[in-house]
XYZ file of C-alpha atoms in Angstrom:
694
model
C -61.182 -34.393 18.936
C -60.888 -33.267 15.350
C -57.327 -34.016 12.675
C -56.633 -31.571 10.579
C -53.881 -31.144 7.863
C -51.263 -28.635 9.842
C -47.596 -28.944 10.388
C -46.168 -27.031 13.379
C -42.503 -25.459 12.640
C -41.249 -25.557 15.849
C -41.514 -26.571 18.939
C -39.599 -25.630 22.295
C -38.808 -28.121 24.959
C -40.851 -27.684 27.867
C -40.077 -25.962 30.885
C -40.667 -28.372 33.336
C -40.992 -26.915 37.160
C -38.084 -27.310 39.218
C -37.988 -28.868 43.145
C -38.347 -25.693 45.649
C -36.789 -26.059 48.783
C -38.537 -23.367 49.958
C -41.856 -24.689 49.179
C -43.107 -24.527 53.186
C -46.505 -26.567 52.882
C -48.753 -29.322 51.469
C -51.426 -28.904 48.979
C -54.754 -28.327 51.219
C -58.288 -28.292 49.917
C -58.867 -24.747 49.787
C -55.579 -24.696 46.589
C -57.598 -27.251 45.180
C -61.330 -25.918 45.049
C -59.981 -22.568 43.553
C -56.981 -23.804 40.609
C -57.675 -22.393 37.178
C -59.248 -25.787 35.302
C -57.528 -26.105 31.482
C -59.633 -28.082 29.345
C -60.506 -28.763 25.062
C -57.606 -28.126 23.342
C -59.000 -27.101 19.697
C -56.742 -26.642 17.018
C -57.579 -24.690 13.810
C -57.188 -25.832 10.223
C -53.405 -25.184 9.295
C -52.513 -25.726 13.571
C -51.158 -22.188 13.536
C -54.092 -21.092 16.124
C -55.223 -23.062 19.850
C -58.103 -22.591 21.908
C -58.285 -23.865 24.811
C -61.347 -22.962 28.158
C -60.354 -22.371 30.752
C -61.847 -22.135 34.232
C -62.266 -19.656 37.264
C -63.595 -20.287 40.663
C -65.540 -17.142 42.965
C -65.918 -19.029 46.002
C -67.209 -16.894 48.140
C -70.146 -16.660 45.194
C -69.536 -21.003 44.884
C -69.840 -20.716 41.178
C -67.259 -20.693 38.214
C -66.500 -19.426 35.169
C -65.022 -20.843 32.009
C -63.371 -19.013 29.358
C -62.097 -18.707 25.898
C -58.347 -18.021 25.924
C -56.022 -17.860 22.475
C -52.661 -18.857 21.597
C -50.335 -18.036 18.516
C -48.434 -21.384 18.710
C -46.800 -19.418 15.857
C -45.339 -16.507 17.225
C -42.356 -15.372 17.290
C -42.287 -13.479 20.651
C -43.875 -16.369 22.636
C -46.608 -14.895 24.715
C -48.444 -15.938 27.036
C -52.081 -16.800 26.064
C -54.809 -14.091 25.580
C -58.132 -13.826 26.952
C -60.334 -14.635 24.134
C -64.120 -14.321 25.463
C -65.119 -10.928 27.071
C -65.190 -10.767 31.453
C -68.707 -11.914 32.456
C -68.874 -14.553 29.808
C -69.618 -18.286 31.210
C -68.719 -20.628 27.797
C -68.554 -23.928 25.966
C -67.710 -26.477 23.681
C -64.987 -24.610 21.270
C -64.746 -25.003 17.604
C -63.085 -23.587 14.491
C -63.849 -22.665 11.099
C -63.025 -23.725 8.132
C -60.698 -20.640 7.119
C -59.651 -20.711 11.365
C -60.963 -17.448 11.080
C -64.004 -17.754 13.484
C -64.170 -19.611 16.387
C -67.589 -21.003 18.032
C -69.014 -21.253 20.886
C -72.127 -21.926 23.197
C -72.952 -19.850 25.912
C -76.540 -19.141 28.912
C -75.579 -15.572 27.709
C -78.525 -14.369 26.655
C -79.897 -16.420 29.264
C -80.495 -19.929 27.272
C -77.440 -22.259 25.560
C -77.262 -20.606 22.196
C -74.218 -20.666 19.767
C -71.646 -17.350 19.329
C -69.125 -17.030 16.675
C -65.534 -14.277 18.005
C -63.445 -13.546 15.266
C -59.882 -15.730 16.557
C -58.190 -12.883 16.922
C -60.600 -11.514 18.922
C -63.039 -8.841 19.161
C -67.216 -8.569 20.088
C -68.947 -12.164 20.102
C -71.744 -12.576 17.765
C -75.106 -14.891 18.629
C -75.946 -16.974 15.951
C -79.101 -18.596 17.098
C -82.194 -17.912 18.705
C -83.623 -21.240 19.668
C -86.363 -21.591 21.850
C -84.787 -23.728 25.014
C -81.658 -25.001 25.693
C -78.685 -25.704 23.033
C -77.725 -28.533 25.075
C -74.638 -29.967 22.034
C -73.143 -28.467 18.446
C -72.672 -29.307 14.593
C -71.354 -27.401 12.073
C -71.846 -29.340 8.762
C -68.231 -29.988 5.890
C -69.282 -26.749 4.140
C -69.867 -25.025 7.380
C -73.439 -23.551 6.132
C -75.381 -25.903 8.512
C -75.695 -26.643 12.176
C -76.601 -29.874 13.927
C -78.321 -28.926 17.393
C -79.240 -31.723 20.537
C -81.422 -30.174 22.725
C -84.590 -31.408 24.369
C -88.049 -31.893 22.659
C -90.474 -33.534 23.504
C -91.385 -36.126 20.995
C -95.108 -34.988 20.340
C -94.086 -31.357 19.056
C -91.542 -33.322 16.034
C -90.057 -29.487 14.369
C -91.793 -26.633 16.406
C -89.078 -26.069 18.994
C -91.104 -23.693 20.746
C -93.878 -26.263 21.829
C -91.558 -28.183 25.086
C -90.495 -24.764 26.628
C -93.843 -23.104 26.118
C -94.985 -27.052 27.787
C -92.526 -26.612 30.344
C -93.521 -23.420 31.241
C -97.769 -24.079 31.271
C -96.533 -27.120 33.917
C -94.816 -24.273 35.974
C -97.851 -22.260 36.220
C -99.531 -25.644 37.675
C -100.507 -25.765 41.576
C -100.582 -29.409 41.463
C -97.262 -30.607 41.811
C -98.203 -34.800 40.836
C -96.594 -36.639 38.203
C -97.441 -40.347 36.576
C -95.393 -42.773 35.461
C -95.635 -45.321 33.193
C -92.659 -46.863 33.000
C -88.878 -46.091 33.972
C -86.337 -44.397 33.476
C -88.036 -41.774 36.760
C -85.537 -40.854 36.961
C -81.563 -40.446 35.680
C -78.354 -39.408 37.246
C -79.369 -36.555 39.281
C -83.129 -35.375 37.211
C -86.337 -36.248 37.223
C -87.972 -37.254 33.513
C -90.243 -34.516 32.648
C -91.007 -36.771 29.155
C -88.472 -34.887 27.505
C -85.308 -36.329 25.248
C -82.183 -34.614 23.361
C -82.858 -34.762 20.328
C -81.487 -33.207 17.106
C -82.160 -30.492 14.587
C -80.481 -28.699 11.155
C -80.632 -25.288 10.902
C -78.773 -22.776 8.354
C -76.113 -21.794 10.416
C -76.959 -18.259 11.717
C -74.219 -14.269 10.710
C -75.093 -12.453 13.669
C -77.800 -10.586 11.378
C -80.818 -13.108 10.510
C -80.027 -15.572 13.952
C -81.021 -19.077 13.941
C -84.575 -20.053 15.263
C -86.029 -22.594 13.291
C -85.183 -25.859 12.210
C -85.752 -28.934 11.408
C -86.135 -32.277 13.692
C -83.918 -34.930 12.498
C -83.944 -39.040 12.901
C -87.861 -38.602 14.452
C -88.251 -41.966 13.943
C -84.951 -42.916 16.416
C -87.035 -42.246 19.762
C -83.745 -41.925 22.226
C -81.783 -39.515 23.638
C -79.551 -37.899 21.121
C -76.878 -37.056 22.994
C -76.883 -39.584 26.136
C -78.017 -38.629 29.347
C -76.432 -38.126 31.222
C -72.630 -37.791 30.445
C -73.541 -38.157 26.140
C -72.050 -35.121 23.652
C -71.971 -34.060 20.110
C -69.114 -36.801 19.422
C -71.987 -39.327 19.949
C -73.555 -38.210 15.938
C -71.860 -37.289 13.380
C -72.434 -34.838 9.314
C -71.689 -36.940 6.039
C -68.898 -35.733 4.805
C -71.615 -34.545 1.777
C -73.815 -33.337 4.290
C -76.769 -34.874 2.924
C -76.943 -37.130 6.224
C -76.184 -37.918 9.829
C -75.390 -41.007 12.042
C -76.796 -40.663 15.172
C -75.502 -43.423 17.854
C -79.524 -43.741 20.195
C -80.673 -46.295 23.101
C -83.977 -46.612 22.626
C -86.219 -44.923 25.789
C -88.701 -47.877 26.515
C -89.246 -49.668 29.757
C -86.779 -51.311 28.257
C -83.847 -48.692 28.442
C -83.242 -48.994 31.891
C -81.570 -52.365 31.835
C -80.142 -52.215 28.380
C -76.212 -51.515 27.279
C -77.828 -52.513 23.450
C -77.004 -48.312 20.978
C -76.994 -48.382 17.699
C -76.062 -45.844 15.109
C -78.622 -44.577 12.877
C -78.536 -42.944 8.896
C -80.805 -40.110 9.007
C -81.420 -37.904 5.875
C -79.960 -33.360 7.377
C -83.610 -32.606 5.638
C -85.986 -34.396 8.235
C -86.503 -36.662 5.348
C -87.572 -40.168 5.146
C -87.409 -42.623 7.492
C -83.457 -43.671 9.886
C -81.995 -46.526 8.724
C -80.422 -48.839 12.116
C -76.892 -49.346 10.739
C -75.784 -51.592 13.016
C -79.335 -53.864 14.531
C -76.709 -56.531 14.062
C -75.000 -56.338 17.717
C -76.850 -55.955 20.775
C -74.509 -54.392 22.858
C -73.169 -50.498 23.111
C -72.049 -48.838 19.452
C -71.313 -45.411 18.971
C -69.327 -42.260 18.156
C -69.403 -42.579 14.431
C -66.551 -41.329 12.400
C -66.878 -41.020 8.141
C -64.082 -40.935 6.724
C -63.394 -38.389 4.475
C -64.856 -40.425 0.670
C -68.148 -41.029 2.871
C -67.555 -44.854 2.016
C -67.291 -45.603 4.649
C -68.010 -45.151 8.898
C -65.763 -45.762 11.412
C -66.645 -46.428 15.186
C -66.654 -48.069 18.961
C -68.603 -51.197 19.456
C -68.839 -53.407 22.449
C -69.973 -57.493 22.540
C -71.467 -58.384 25.387
C -74.997 -56.886 26.703
C -75.810 -55.650 29.358
C -71.954 -55.250 30.218
C -70.819 -51.156 30.828
C -67.636 -52.491 31.021
C -67.244 -53.971 28.021
C -64.083 -53.007 25.783
C -64.885 -50.635 23.087
C -63.246 -52.060 20.479
C -62.394 -49.277 17.169
C -64.566 -51.168 14.047
C -64.322 -49.846 10.474
C -68.542 -50.500 8.908
C -68.370 -50.374 4.789
C -71.266 -48.402 4.514
C -72.653 -50.017 0.819
C -72.196 -53.254 1.850
C -72.740 -53.030 5.774
C -70.107 -55.454 6.995
C -68.438 -54.205 9.581
C -65.383 -55.959 11.224
C -63.322 -55.137 14.132
C -59.784 -53.177 13.340
C -57.877 -53.866 16.245
C -58.466 -57.341 17.533
C -55.437 -58.370 19.040
C -54.921 -54.795 21.345
C -56.383 -55.491 24.392
C -57.301 -52.378 25.830
C -61.369 -50.094 25.730
C -60.403 -47.517 23.028
C -61.957 -44.068 24.830
C -62.758 -41.708 21.119
C -62.143 -42.022 17.379
C -60.224 -39.180 15.308
C -58.868 -39.592 11.383
C -55.992 -38.717 10.661
C -55.719 -36.439 7.289
C -54.721 -39.285 4.882
C -57.267 -41.977 6.305
C -54.761 -44.200 7.255
C -54.481 -43.919 11.347
C -57.386 -43.670 14.563
C -56.272 -41.485 17.186
C -57.655 -42.633 20.565
C -56.513 -42.631 24.489
C -57.200 -46.225 26.324
C -56.430 -46.656 29.903
C -53.136 -48.451 30.139
C -51.703 -49.759 33.853
C -52.182 -46.959 35.442
C -51.348 -44.346 33.111
C -53.801 -42.892 30.457
C -52.396 -42.521 27.446
C -53.284 -41.550 23.461
C -52.413 -44.076 20.886
C -52.108 -43.818 16.637
C -54.142 -47.301 15.836
C -53.128 -48.515 12.097
C -56.860 -48.821 10.304
C -54.669 -51.238 7.674
C -52.699 -53.638 10.055
C -54.486 -52.452 13.844
C -50.661 -51.729 14.680
C -51.054 -49.697 18.226
C -48.081 -47.412 19.130
C -48.251 -44.951 21.753
C -47.820 -41.390 20.518
C -48.321 -39.344 24.691
C -48.341 -40.721 27.655
C -46.643 -40.450 31.542
C -49.587 -39.317 33.245
C -53.822 -39.174 31.881
C -54.282 -37.391 29.048
C -58.473 -36.231 29.540
C -58.361 -34.641 25.629
C -56.700 -33.954 22.778
C -56.493 -32.693 18.915
C -54.832 -32.353 15.756
C -53.468 -29.950 12.780
C -51.402 -32.682 10.266
C -48.249 -32.661 12.509
C -48.823 -30.598 14.940
C -51.091 -31.931 18.465
C -52.692 -30.185 21.079
C -53.181 -32.208 24.538
C -54.680 -31.971 28.617
C -53.119 -34.112 30.543
C -52.507 -34.463 34.012
C -50.609 -36.718 37.509
C -50.485 -36.867 40.415
C -49.067 -33.934 40.958
C -50.938 -31.326 38.341
C -53.989 -30.914 36.863
C -55.076 -30.573 33.166
C -51.903 -28.440 31.451
C -52.146 -27.743 27.281
C -49.144 -29.430 25.967
C -48.251 -28.415 22.580
C -46.061 -31.307 20.514
C -45.947 -33.433 17.602
C -46.746 -36.352 16.873
C -43.673 -38.185 16.533
C -43.302 -37.619 20.249
C -41.007 -34.561 21.695
C -40.610 -31.548 21.898
C -43.411 -30.727 24.078
C -44.642 -26.890 24.988
C -46.360 -26.325 28.150
C -48.871 -23.597 27.604
C -50.354 -23.391 30.480
C -48.509 -24.301 33.983
C -48.659 -26.973 36.576
C -50.334 -27.021 39.633
C -46.540 -26.371 41.245
C -46.270 -23.974 39.400
C -49.543 -22.192 39.886
C -49.133 -22.851 44.052
C -45.396 -21.853 44.050
C -44.659 -22.856 48.428
C -46.270 -25.522 48.137
C -44.686 -29.594 48.203
C -46.663 -32.060 45.754
C -46.143 -35.984 47.910
C -44.264 -38.416 45.272
C -45.298 -41.175 43.997
C -44.617 -44.216 42.270
C -45.971 -47.567 41.637
C -45.970 -51.016 43.238
C -46.850 -54.307 42.174
C -47.848 -57.565 43.708
C -48.963 -61.246 43.487
C -53.137 -60.925 44.352
C -56.193 -62.659 43.750
C -55.238 -65.877 41.599
C -51.428 -65.080 42.116
C -52.068 -62.347 39.130
C -50.273 -59.443 39.244
C -51.920 -56.523 40.898
C -50.842 -52.472 40.460
C -51.319 -49.599 43.067
C -49.365 -46.446 43.648
C -47.816 -45.299 47.051
C -47.060 -41.912 47.609
C -45.449 -39.931 49.877
C -46.659 -37.394 52.375
C -45.279 -33.787 51.245
C -42.574 -33.857 54.457
C -41.591 -37.399 53.966
C -38.030 -37.588 55.419
C -35.986 -40.532 55.529
C -35.716 -42.619 58.418
C -39.665 -41.586 60.495
C -43.156 -43.256 59.997
C -46.656 -41.453 58.291
C -50.018 -43.434 58.974
C -52.259 -43.588 56.221
C -55.046 -42.960 54.365
C -56.056 -46.307 51.880
C -58.286 -44.570 48.722
C -60.055 -47.798 47.454
C -61.299 -45.883 44.100
C -64.554 -46.256 42.228
C -66.572 -47.924 39.857
C -66.159 -50.889 40.047
C -64.460 -51.119 36.644
C -61.825 -47.408 37.573
C -58.873 -46.966 38.433
C -56.906 -44.966 40.936
C -53.776 -43.788 38.308
C -51.538 -40.994 37.605
C -54.184 -38.439 36.831
C -55.437 -35.679 38.434
C -59.284 -35.274 40.038
C -60.829 -32.612 41.418
C -62.385 -35.131 44.140
C -61.208 -37.697 45.988
C -56.952 -36.525 45.439
C -54.424 -38.410 46.206
C -52.151 -34.660 47.353
C -54.831 -33.514 49.985
C -53.861 -36.831 51.323
C -50.489 -36.383 51.762
C -50.612 -32.697 52.539
C -51.835 -33.867 55.687
C -49.058 -35.527 55.580
C -50.199 -38.825 55.061
C -48.810 -41.533 52.608
C -51.710 -42.384 50.248
C -51.876 -46.241 49.849
C -54.132 -47.110 46.068
C -55.160 -50.599 44.277
C -56.132 -51.246 41.666
C -57.138 -53.921 42.360
C -59.440 -56.804 39.781
C -62.122 -55.440 37.827
C -59.624 -52.460 37.364
C -59.308 -50.585 33.551
C -55.958 -50.340 31.710
C -54.927 -54.249 32.419
C -56.798 -56.217 29.754
C -60.575 -57.416 30.094
C -59.995 -60.099 31.770
C -58.895 -58.207 34.476
C -61.742 -56.137 34.270
C -63.743 -59.099 34.269
C -62.723 -60.651 37.093
C -65.008 -58.918 39.375
C -68.041 -59.162 38.598
C -70.192 -61.241 41.164
C -67.459 -60.659 43.229
C -67.444 -58.392 43.927
C -66.854 -59.328 47.861
C -63.860 -61.858 46.874
C -61.689 -61.205 44.665
C -60.571 -57.476 45.265
C -61.383 -57.903 48.989
C -57.933 -60.709 48.495
C -56.590 -57.834 46.064
C -56.496 -55.310 48.926
C -55.558 -57.440 51.650
C -52.822 -59.293 49.946
C -51.933 -55.394 48.765
C -52.347 -53.086 52.234
C -49.807 -56.655 53.378
C -47.394 -56.238 50.472
C -47.343 -51.809 50.739
C -46.106 -52.089 54.269
C -43.734 -54.670 54.193
C -42.107 -53.188 50.476
C -42.358 -49.103 52.959
C -41.667 -49.672 56.093
C -42.053 -45.266 56.916
C -46.412 -46.679 56.832
C -47.129 -47.181 59.865
C -49.698 -49.677 60.054
C -50.670 -49.218 62.925
C -52.630 -45.547 62.195
C -54.498 -46.372 58.995
C -58.401 -45.009 57.444
C -59.481 -46.965 54.787
C -61.719 -44.835 52.748
C -63.326 -45.241 49.148
C -67.212 -43.945 47.292
C -69.836 -45.616 45.011
C -67.447 -49.582 44.722
C -65.450 -47.687 47.532
C -67.913 -46.893 49.541
C -69.419 -50.499 49.025
C -65.994 -52.177 49.412
C -65.847 -50.399 52.120
C -68.628 -51.042 53.938
C -67.646 -54.677 53.358
C -64.596 -54.857 55.089
C -67.003 -52.368 58.065
C -68.071 -56.959 57.872
C -65.243 -58.896 56.916
C -61.607 -57.356 57.047
C -60.150 -58.254 60.863
C -56.790 -59.433 62.385
C -56.241 -63.369 63.884
C -57.083 -62.134 67.783
C -60.260 -60.339 65.780
C -60.047 -57.086 65.821
C -59.920 -54.408 62.622
C -56.537 -53.231 61.588
C -58.025 -50.123 60.879
C -58.673 -47.232 63.003
C -61.491 -45.611 60.798
C -63.544 -45.883 57.624
C -65.041 -43.824 55.788
C -67.795 -44.485 53.200
C -69.041 -41.857 50.349
C -72.293 -43.040 48.021
C -71.844 -46.307 48.646
C -73.935 -49.462 48.022
C -74.986 -50.341 52.202
C -78.277 -53.145 51.283
C -77.127 -54.711 48.485
C -80.991 -55.629 47.490
C -82.295 -52.491 47.937
C -79.839 -51.240 45.409
C -81.017 -53.899 43.349
C -84.414 -52.594 42.890
C -83.436 -48.651 43.653
C -81.081 -47.535 41.383
C -82.248 -45.627 37.617
C -79.908 -47.610 34.988
C -80.443 -51.188 36.139
C -78.818 -53.583 34.335
C -75.330 -52.061 36.060
C -77.012 -54.152 39.243
C -78.363 -57.052 37.333
C -74.810 -57.490 34.786
C -72.526 -57.292 38.605
C -74.984 -59.790 40.809
C -75.390 -62.151 37.635
C -79.612 -61.431 37.154
C -82.618 -59.619 38.842
C -82.948 -59.554 42.581
C -86.523 -61.669 42.162
C -84.198 -64.400 39.532
C -80.744 -64.159 41.381
C -82.006 -63.689 44.729
C -78.158 -65.500 46.235
C -76.560 -63.185 43.999
C -77.854 -60.397 46.096
C -76.724 -61.490 49.626
C -73.682 -62.908 48.777
C -72.005 -60.189 48.976
C -74.536 -57.762 50.741
C -73.017 -55.371 53.366
C -76.109 -55.165 55.280
C -75.792 -59.253 56.502
C -72.886 -58.303 58.464
C -73.668 -56.103 60.848
C -72.926 -57.979 63.789
C -69.322 -57.538 63.258
C -69.175 -53.830 63.141
C -67.194 -51.798 65.247
C -64.682 -49.600 63.400
C -65.529 -45.513 63.908
C -67.094 -44.984 60.173
C -68.266 -41.371 59.012
C -70.899 -41.652 55.896
C -71.240 -39.368 53.341
C -74.824 -39.379 50.578
C -75.810 -37.029 48.641
C -79.692 -36.577 48.254
C -79.431 -36.182 44.498
C -77.631 -39.557 43.669
C -80.690 -41.726 42.476
C -77.087 -43.589 40.569
C -76.638 -45.172 44.704
C -79.319 -43.867 45.894
C -78.972 -41.754 49.989
C -81.725 -44.718 51.640
C -78.292 -46.676 51.640
C -76.775 -43.680 52.921
C -79.566 -43.073 55.562
C -79.655 -47.082 56.077
C -75.728 -47.532 57.408
C -75.618 -44.239 59.253
C -78.874 -46.432 60.539
C -77.325 -49.431 61.681
C -74.071 -48.460 63.270
C -75.808 -46.155 65.225
C -77.960 -48.751 66.016
C -75.092 -51.201 66.772
C -73.191 -48.557 69.045
C -70.345 -47.767 67.084
C -68.714 -44.545 66.829
C -69.770 -42.725 63.847
C -71.711 -39.580 61.611
C -73.500 -39.437 59.333
C -72.431 -35.555 56.773
C -75.790 -35.109 54.422
C -75.233 -32.950 51.384
C -79.317 -31.640 50.280
C -77.546 -30.505 46.877
C -74.808 -32.754 45.568
C -74.905 -35.345 43.698
C -73.083 -38.878 42.966
C -69.969 -36.160 43.536
C -69.906 -33.198 45.670
C -69.335 -30.339 43.079
C -69.761 -26.766 44.373
C -66.644 -25.119 45.438
C -67.966 -24.508 49.386
C -69.598 -27.918 49.282
C -66.437 -29.676 48.412
C -64.247 -28.031 50.877
C -67.001 -29.018 53.353
C -66.457 -32.567 52.680
C -62.278 -32.411 53.108
C -62.579 -30.510 56.393
C -65.458 -33.050 57.835
C -63.017 -36.345 56.396
C -59.596 -34.744 57.156
C -60.912 -33.908 60.632
C -62.275 -37.827 61.015
C -58.724 -38.752 59.814
C -57.267 -36.482 62.427
C -60.140 -37.878 64.932
C -58.166 -41.168 64.668
C -54.953 -41.685 63.291
C -53.511 -38.448 64.369
C -51.244 -35.326 61.936
């Protein structure tokens, strides 16, 4: 998210798709798997040129590729965007040069991930680096002459970039395959630890004739992943305005790392000399996303307060670098900021944050901490700003991300890319609305109700009751390519989603309420919400309903199986679907890779607080299992190991409960490959059809 000076002189009103009465069907999984996806809106410094990424799927080949597209926002002919990068290239991470004439990006076209450039007006890409190994992320220096980049490297290899790939090649030639570990993490998310860390290097920027081949390691004494694993990016390091220093966000890579959320910000010299200075040593919790002020005297960043809690509120912080004094900018704003982007005058921070089932863009005054909505209605996944010109990627429950251009003053939106409805003119999407009810502690709880695509007044419809993961997450007004409620509406089901206590976007106190209460407070919300929604919407057929969830939602499905019954002992559910959910909580506490998660949520380690792990342990209630259940798990899921799913399926089978197990040997906590996604949806839809019809 970059902010620059420019003004977009004229924006035409957005052209919104009109309802097509001739639409003949609902959304199907093959539509979802093959839809084009857009992301990474990036503006030139003068705000005239917009570049974005578009991902297309080759379903037959079971793979996807991403290209960059460009739009002249000032063009009088309002021509559609043009492809910028050539056919056959798979690219990511676009950025502009200071003069806006050049677009930089990463591509593995050469066989490894390297930096390329291309004229923003079009032409042939120019390769700029020949770094051994892969470049994982990058940032240009403020003067555009140097490159900071991350790559995987062994600590003892130092600045020798060839050392790490050579060592990995030698390992591959060994005839023995055993690996000895002397500390955890031994694996993280879906990858085993091979000893390398993400490390940041600095090199002179190549010009295509003389490619950058060597680089200097910066922050050599910062022994940790920069960016962090598994989802960190280039926002975790920043150049100082004079180009002499960088700030790196890192957590120490030692035996305590899997139980720690203590990320600190380190000031290092860009030439690799000196020792790293820990700027945030006083805070034992998470500090991240450093951004310098234009004069280099102030550092802005986000920080949590509670060590070990990954879902704590991210506050916006301001540090005077000369004194080291820090203050919170907006302490009265009860939201968790997603990132930091400074306005051109340095007076405002722009950031997205969840709010009551939406994910808007906010402006926050640095002087007084007042937060105001800039763009809302739906979920904004990315944005860029050049002066008063704003480019956003926004989705809703009826469409995947669209690239939209507007002004910071609001209004005058222009859609640059089509909505899902425009790409699928024969599809009718289910209408949705938000509802509220009194949940646990008589507090207001929000949810969404989605009608089936073929809804008719007076008819009743079976229900898919979706339970989100996290548990600190939300099923809000946004689009998903994994758990998309429109795929259920497209099968003729009504969909109910409840943001129970623990969900994000309703204030930190609401989010905190679930920790050490996995099976009571949110469970009460789901029970009360299910009763309230049936009373409010007469078209819901409560006798034909299935509950489905993944991750924490999978845990809750497992908990429901042994704890949610009618007064006569029967279950209100005709079937259940549990994807990658916790079944045996004690084993989860020892077997998951990010130990801080289980330890915070259960009140300590399994040996310190065994009662905490048994209090809401689904495995303790197998004797009451009776509802048919589909269990799904991926072999590469190291967050909730596959043994959890196998044990759950074994318990169901041993108990004689109707059950199936869908196993993916090549997927992690998510199902990402196009044809695997289709198989997942076909299996789930088949299970629902078998038990609740349609």
